Coordinates of C-alpha atoms in Angstrom, one line a residue:
M1 CA 99.1 -32.7 -37.0
A2 CA 96.7 -30.1 -38.4
I3 CA 98.8 -26.9 -38.0
H4 CA 97.8 -24.0 -40.2
Q5 CA 100.6 -22.8 -42.5
T6 CA 100.5 -19.3 -40.9
A7 CA 100.8 -20.5 -37.3
L8 CA 104.2 -20.0 -35.6
V9 CA 105.1 -23.1 -33.6
D10 CA 108.5 -23.2 -31.9
P11 CA 110.3 -26.4 -32.9
A12 CA 111.0 -27.1 -29.2
A13 CA 107.3 -27.2 -28.2
N14 CA 106.0 -30.6 -27.3
I15 CA 102.7 -31.0 -29.2
D16 CA 100.8 -34.2 -29.6
P17 CA 100.3 -35.2 -33.3
S18 CA 96.5 -35.0 -32.9
V19 CA 96.5 -31.3 -31.9
E20 CA 94.9 -28.7 -34.3
I21 CA 96.3 -25.2 -34.4
G22 CA 94.6 -22.4 -36.2
A23 CA 95.8 -19.5 -38.4
Y24 CA 98.3 -17.0 -37.0
S25 CA 98.5 -18.7 -33.6
V26 CA 101.9 -18.5 -31.8
I27 CA 103.2 -21.4 -29.6
G28 CA 106.3 -20.9 -27.5
P29 CA 109.2 -23.3 -26.9
N30 CA 108.3 -24.4 -23.4
V31 CA 104.7 -25.3 -24.2
R32 CA 103.3 -28.8 -24.0
I33 CA 99.9 -29.6 -25.5
G34 CA 98.1 -33.0 -25.0
A35 CA 96.1 -35.1 -27.4
D36 CA 92.9 -33.9 -29.3
T37 CA 93.3 -30.3 -28.1
T38 CA 92.1 -27.6 -30.6
I39 CA 93.7 -24.2 -30.6
G40 CA 91.8 -21.6 -32.6
P41 CA 93.3 -18.8 -34.8
H42 CA 95.2 -15.9 -33.3
V43 CA 95.9 -17.6 -29.9
V44 CA 99.1 -17.0 -28.1
I45 CA 100.4 -19.8 -25.8
E46 CA 103.7 -19.0 -24.1
G47 CA 105.7 -19.5 -20.9
N48 CA 106.2 -22.8 -19.2
T49 CA 102.7 -24.0 -20.0
T50 CA 101.3 -27.5 -19.9
I51 CA 97.9 -28.2 -21.4
G52 CA 96.2 -31.6 -21.2
S53 CA 94.0 -33.4 -23.6
S54 CA 90.7 -32.6 -25.4
N55 CA 90.8 -28.9 -24.6
H56 CA 89.3 -26.3 -26.9
I57 CA 90.9 -22.8 -26.8
F58 CA 89.1 -20.2 -28.9
Q59 CA 90.5 -17.3 -30.9
F60 CA 92.4 -14.4 -29.3
A61 CA 93.1 -16.2 -26.0
S62 CA 96.4 -15.4 -24.2
I63 CA 97.6 -18.4 -22.3
G64 CA 100.8 -18.5 -20.1
A65 CA 101.9 -14.8 -20.4
A66 CA 104.0 -13.3 -17.6
P67 CA 102.0 -12.4 -14.4
Q68 CA 100.7 -8.9 -14.0
D69 CA 102.8 -8.5 -10.9
K70 CA 105.6 -5.9 -10.5
K71 CA 107.6 -8.4 -8.4
Y72 CA 107.8 -10.9 -11.3
A73 CA 111.4 -10.9 -12.6
G74 CA 111.2 -13.6 -15.2
E75 CA 111.5 -16.6 -12.8
P76 CA 110.7 -20.0 -14.4
T77 CA 107.1 -20.4 -13.1
Q78 CA 104.3 -22.5 -14.6
L79 CA 100.8 -22.7 -15.8
I80 CA 99.1 -26.1 -15.7
I81 CA 95.8 -26.8 -17.4
G82 CA 94.0 -30.2 -17.2
D83 CA 91.7 -31.9 -19.7
N84 CA 88.4 -31.2 -21.5
N85 CA 88.3 -27.5 -20.7
T86 CA 86.6 -24.9 -23.0
I87 CA 88.4 -21.5 -23.0
R88 CA 86.6 -18.9 -25.0
E89 CA 87.6 -15.7 -26.8
F90 CA 89.9 -13.2 -25.2
V91 CA 90.5 -15.2 -22.0
T92 CA 93.8 -14.4 -20.2
I93 CA 95.5 -16.9 -17.9
N94 CA 98.9 -16.0 -16.4
L95 CA 101.9 -17.9 -15.1
G96 CA 102.4 -18.3 -11.3
T97 CA 105.0 -16.3 -9.2
V98 CA 107.7 -17.5 -6.8
Q99 CA 106.0 -15.5 -4.0
D100 CA 103.4 -18.3 -4.0
G101 CA 103.8 -21.9 -5.2
G102 CA 105.0 -20.8 -8.6
I103 CA 102.1 -22.5 -10.4
T104 CA 98.8 -21.2 -11.8
R105 CA 96.5 -24.2 -12.1
L106 CA 93.2 -24.9 -14.0
G107 CA 91.7 -28.4 -13.5
S108 CA 89.5 -30.3 -15.9
N109 CA 86.0 -30.0 -17.4
N110 CA 85.8 -26.3 -16.8
W111 CA 83.8 -23.8 -19.0
I112 CA 85.6 -20.4 -19.2
M113 CA 83.6 -17.8 -21.0
A114 CA 84.8 -14.8 -23.0
Y115 CA 87.0 -12.1 -21.5
V116 CA 87.7 -14.0 -18.2
H117 CA 91.0 -13.2 -16.5
I118 CA 92.7 -15.8 -14.3
A119 CA 95.6 -14.1 -12.6
H120 CA 98.9 -15.5 -11.3
D121 CA 98.9 -18.3 -8.7
C122 CA 95.1 -18.9 -9.0
Q123 CA 94.1 -22.5 -8.2
L124 CA 90.9 -23.7 -9.9
G125 CA 89.4 -27.2 -9.5
D126 CA 87.1 -29.1 -11.8
N127 CA 83.6 -28.5 -13.3
I128 CA 83.8 -24.7 -12.8
I129 CA 81.9 -22.2 -14.9
L130 CA 83.2 -18.6 -15.2
A131 CA 80.7 -16.4 -17.0
N132 CA 81.8 -13.5 -19.3
N133 CA 84.2 -11.0 -17.8
A134 CA 84.6 -12.7 -14.5
T135 CA 88.0 -11.5 -13.1
L136 CA 90.2 -13.4 -10.6
A137 CA 93.0 -11.5 -8.9
G138 CA 96.1 -13.2 -7.8
H139 CA 96.2 -16.3 -5.5
V140 CA 92.4 -16.9 -5.7
H141 CA 91.3 -20.5 -5.0
L142 CA 88.1 -21.9 -6.5
E143 CA 86.9 -25.3 -5.4
D144 CA 85.0 -27.8 -7.7
W145 CA 81.6 -26.9 -9.2
V146 CA 81.9 -23.1 -8.5
F147 CA 79.8 -20.9 -10.7
L148 CA 80.8 -17.2 -11.1
G149 CA 78.2 -14.9 -12.7
G150 CA 79.1 -12.4 -15.4
F151 CA 81.4 -9.5 -14.3
T152 CA 82.1 -11.1 -10.9
S153 CA 85.4 -9.7 -9.4
V154 CA 87.3 -11.7 -6.8
H155 CA 89.9 -10.0 -4.5
Q156 CA 93.3 -11.5 -4.3
F157 CA 93.8 -14.4 -1.8
C158 CA 90.0 -15.1 -1.6
R159 CA 88.7 -18.7 -1.5
I160 CA 85.3 -19.8 -2.9
G161 CA 84.1 -23.2 -1.7
A162 CA 82.7 -26.1 -3.7
H163 CA 79.2 -25.6 -5.2
A164 CA 79.1 -21.9 -4.3
M165 CA 78.0 -19.3 -6.9
T166 CA 77.9 -15.6 -7.4
A167 CA 75.4 -13.3 -8.9
F168 CA 76.0 -10.9 -11.8
T169 CA 78.5 -8.2 -10.9
A170 CA 79.3 -9.6 -7.4
A171 CA 82.4 -8.1 -5.8
V172 CA 84.0 -10.7 -3.6
S173 CA 86.4 -9.5 -0.9
Q174 CA 86.1 -12.3 1.6
D175 CA 85.8 -16.1 1.4
V176 CA 82.6 -17.6 0.2
P177 CA 81.8 -20.9 1.9
P178 CA 80.7 -24.0 0.1
F179 CA 77.1 -24.1 -1.2
V180 CA 76.5 -20.4 -0.6
T181 CA 75.3 -17.9 -3.1
A182 CA 76.9 -14.4 -2.9
A183 CA 75.5 -11.3 -4.4
G184 CA 76.2 -7.5 -4.4
N185 CA 79.0 -5.1 -4.0
R186 CA 80.5 -6.0 -1.6
A187 CA 79.3 -9.5 -1.9
A188 CA 76.9 -10.7 0.9
P189 CA 75.3 -14.1 1.5
A190 CA 72.0 -14.6 -0.4
G191 CA 71.0 -18.2 0.4
I192 CA 72.4 -21.5 -0.9
N193 CA 72.9 -22.7 -4.5
S194 CA 69.9 -25.1 -4.2
E195 CA 69.3 -25.3 -8.0
G196 CA 72.9 -26.2 -8.7
L197 CA 72.8 -28.9 -6.0
K198 CA 69.6 -30.4 -7.5
R199 CA 71.2 -30.6 -10.9
R200 CA 74.2 -32.4 -9.3
G201 CA 72.1 -35.1 -7.7
F202 CA 71.8 -33.9 -4.1
S203 CA 68.8 -35.3 -2.4
S204 CA 66.0 -33.1 -1.0
D205 CA 67.0 -34.2 2.5
Q206 CA 70.6 -33.2 1.9
I207 CA 69.6 -29.8 0.5
A208 CA 67.3 -29.2 3.4
A209 CA 70.2 -30.0 5.8
I210 CA 72.5 -27.6 4.0
K211 CA 69.9 -24.9 4.3
R212 CA 69.7 -25.5 8.0
G213 CA 73.5 -25.2 8.1
Y214 CA 73.3 -21.9 6.2
R215 CA 70.7 -20.6 8.7
I216 CA 72.9 -21.5 11.6
V217 CA 75.8 -19.5 10.1
Y218 CA 73.9 -16.6 8.7
R219 CA 70.4 -16.3 10.4
S220 CA 70.8 -17.6 13.9
G221 CA 72.6 -14.5 15.3
Q222 CA 75.2 -16.7 16.9
P223 CA 78.8 -15.7 17.1
L224 CA 80.9 -17.6 14.6
E225 CA 82.5 -20.0 17.1
E226 CA 79.1 -20.9 18.5
A227 CA 77.7 -21.4 15.0
K228 CA 80.5 -23.8 14.2
A229 CA 79.6 -25.8 17.3
S230 CA 75.9 -25.8 16.2
L231 CA 77.0 -27.0 12.8
Q232 CA 78.8 -29.9 14.4
Q233 CA 75.6 -30.8 16.2
E234 CA 73.6 -30.6 13.0
E235 CA 76.1 -33.1 11.4
Q236 CA 75.0 -35.6 14.1
N237 CA 71.4 -34.9 13.5
S238 CA 71.6 -35.2 9.7
P239 CA 73.8 -38.2 8.8
A240 CA 72.9 -38.1 5.1
A241 CA 74.3 -34.6 4.8
A242 CA 77.0 -34.9 7.5
P243 CA 79.9 -34.8 5.0
Y244 CA 78.6 -31.6 3.4
L245 CA 77.9 -29.9 6.8
K246 CA 81.4 -30.9 7.8
Q247 CA 82.8 -29.4 4.6
L248 CA 81.0 -26.1 5.4
R249 CA 82.3 -26.1 8.9
E250 CA 85.9 -26.9 8.1
F251 CA 86.0 -24.3 5.3
I252 CA 84.8 -21.6 7.8
D253 CA 87.3 -22.8 10.4
A254 CA 90.2 -22.6 7.9
S255 CA 89.3 -19.3 6.3
P256 CA 92.3 -16.9 6.6
R257 CA 90.4 -13.8 5.3
G258 CA 87.1 -14.5 7.1
I259 CA 83.9 -15.4 5.3
I260 CA 81.3 -13.1 3.8
R261 CA 78.6 -12.3 6.5

């Protein structure tokens, strides 16, 4: 185990022998770190925190600190981080609270840039990119392949669907459906994330069908209930894209905060 002599690692921490820990880092007693993970210098990892394998956490990150929630009273909540994540400088990721499920969760293969804040009880999937200074309030859910532009802020309890993206400085106060690009303060729909879909192997026919779905929701002038019925009809007309149109429709149907419009 390559632990710098100045690092403070609690003897009760469960750390794989292949883990590297840099100078002056502090690892608490309830921390578990998986194989081939690299912890840079001056990192603090505390709380009931589980980190998977092959992660790289850069200097000055704060992982597993108490939630920034006045209701938190020291309950034994958790932070769970998956595999192969890059977590850059000055990132803060907090524990969950008992007012939610008690767990903050970051999936795998995510790229978290400098100064990002992931608050208590956030649930993040896989293959997400959070650009510099993106800020997630408590209880935010991000599905797989989300991209948040720099200085994006997301209001508590918002959900952002798979393959959605936000522009620089977007302020998100309602749910962003899958595939949609959101921009502005307050964030409004600005088309679909077509370039991201191309990079992930979506066919031109599938992207065209998703664009038609977007126009149904945002450009047809239909009330939302009618738009959902039209989306269902579009699923039948576009079998190659039907799973994605269904994903869009079901996200809208299940949105507790309402979607950006």
